[in-house]
């Protein structure tokens, strides 16, 4: 036994507990005199003599000699004079393979009325992104089971994609299809800021039993404090990182990164940050790259990530959408106009891009995908003339060809929710479409 190492551990232990007292509560913020602590540390606020309970809170800032805390729960029972106990450590959660198939909250507690399994490992939820020099390049495709994506917007193992859409255009349905059909080893799904009703609907309808049995779902609903919604994103990312370090190819999905940004805005405004672009505080634009860069490849495994971005009024250039698009390795744009026509998934191929596709597909595949895009773009550019009958056949060979192909292209782009295709089947159908016309 290494006695010296044990002695060193004992010497590092702090035998003292540090306490403070709540002085006031302002909105979301709790102000306390003491205890000695650092940003990100978890503290316990002891509630009253009768209830004998304690709630967790996190240190988010300082004002003069006062510590600013935000709770992980409601603040109704907190009163001036409540004792604040410092733990001296940030939040961590318990992770392991026994967690697969479970639904947990932002703090890692089970939501499915079953106790957590034994043998889990404690991991911190806030980690630094991998060293860019240790990230292997993305070199092979990952199958997502959605024909349009696998053939025209091929995703690589370790790629990070944004799904940009307004409300009710089919983001959750698309995520469920990917989770059920992908050939990744494991799904980690974060539902951040969702309505409580939608959580169970997503798990039972979109994800389904076959999807849940190979997934871990992290839930932080819209009624929970802002800090819980932020921690939900960090917790899900930490779980994905744990399995990536085991050498697995993880499929990670977060719905939605916009609500994480909104929660961070609430925290920022509460601690006194100035509102800047559209009311978002500077800390929002600081945490987004730090959070999103944690996924991707490392020397052990991969995390292929899909982040949904809610766009107000279908405005693709609003601040969060613009920032996220600049960080990620591609974006899929879901359009309400296509959904209204009954085209599902409602991805606009011409406005969507996978930035690594050209490096992970064969030259023949790339050539066929470019040909389909060219035909579709030609038709869309002339659609108004064609619809009103102003275009005369024979005027343009390119437009005539696009008109001939268009019905088959639309049929190819559509896919029923319960249909599944391998990546080889998707590419083969693309080849048949272009070659046979």
Short mmCIF file of C-alpha atoms in Angstrom, two decimals, residues 72 102-112 188-203 207 212 216-225 227-237 239 252-256:
data_model
loop_
_atom_site.label_atom_id
_atom_site.label_comp_id
_atom_site.label_asym_id
_atom_site.label_seq_id
_atom_site.Cartn_x
_atom_site.Cartn_y
_atom_site.Cartn_z
CA UNK A 72 -31.49 24.42 -7.86
CA UNK A 102 -33.18 5.70 -17.77
CA UNK A 103 -34.66 9.22 -17.54
CA UNK A 104 -32.90 11.56 -15.09
CA UNK A 105 -33.07 15.23 -14.09
CA UNK A 106 -30.35 17.89 -14.36
CA UNK A 107 -28.75 16.77 -11.08
CA UNK A 108 -28.66 13.11 -12.09
CA UNK A 109 -31.63 12.05 -9.94
CA UNK A 110 -34.06 9.49 -11.49
CA UNK A 111 -37.41 10.70 -12.85
CA UNK A 112 -38.85 7.25 -13.56
CA UNK A 188 -27.74 10.80 -24.94
CA UNK A 189 -30.74 13.13 -25.24
CA UNK A 190 -31.13 16.43 -23.38
CA UNK A 191 -34.63 17.96 -23.23
CA UNK A 192 -34.02 21.50 -21.97
CA UNK A 193 -36.86 23.94 -21.28
CA UNK A 194 -39.54 21.63 -22.69
CA UNK A 195 -43.14 21.77 -21.53
CA UNK A 196 -43.80 19.01 -19.01
CA UNK A 197 -46.49 17.48 -21.25
CA UNK A 198 -44.06 17.14 -24.16
CA UNK A 199 -41.44 15.16 -22.24
CA UNK A 200 -43.46 11.97 -21.89
CA UNK A 201 -44.90 12.39 -25.38
CA UNK A 202 -41.40 12.57 -26.84
CA UNK A 203 -40.20 9.53 -24.89
CA UNK A 207 -38.34 7.95 -29.14
CA UNK A 212 -35.24 4.43 -25.05
CA UNK A 216 -30.10 8.15 -21.58
CA UNK A 217 -32.56 11.07 -21.37
CA UNK A 218 -31.81 14.17 -19.28
CA UNK A 219 -34.81 16.41 -18.57
CA UNK A 220 -35.00 19.99 -17.29
CA UNK A 221 -38.50 21.37 -17.91
CA UNK A 222 -39.43 25.02 -18.46
CA UNK A 223 -40.93 25.42 -14.95
CA UNK A 224 -37.60 24.64 -13.25
CA UNK A 225 -35.17 27.37 -12.13
CA UNK A 227 -29.81 27.17 -13.19
CA UNK A 228 -31.39 23.70 -13.51
CA UNK A 229 -31.94 24.26 -17.23
CA UNK A 230 -28.29 25.24 -17.67
CA UNK A 231 -27.10 22.31 -15.59
CA UNK A 232 -29.27 19.96 -17.68
CA UNK A 233 -27.17 20.84 -20.74
CA UNK A 234 -23.89 20.40 -18.83
CA UNK A 235 -25.02 17.11 -17.23
CA UNK A 236 -26.05 15.57 -20.57
CA UNK A 237 -22.76 16.68 -22.16
CA UNK A 239 -22.62 11.85 -19.67
CA UNK A 252 -25.89 13.34 -28.61
CA UNK A 253 -29.04 15.44 -29.07
CA UNK A 254 -30.04 18.64 -27.27
CA UNK A 255 -33.45 20.26 -27.65
CA UNK A 256 -32.84 23.13 -27.44
#
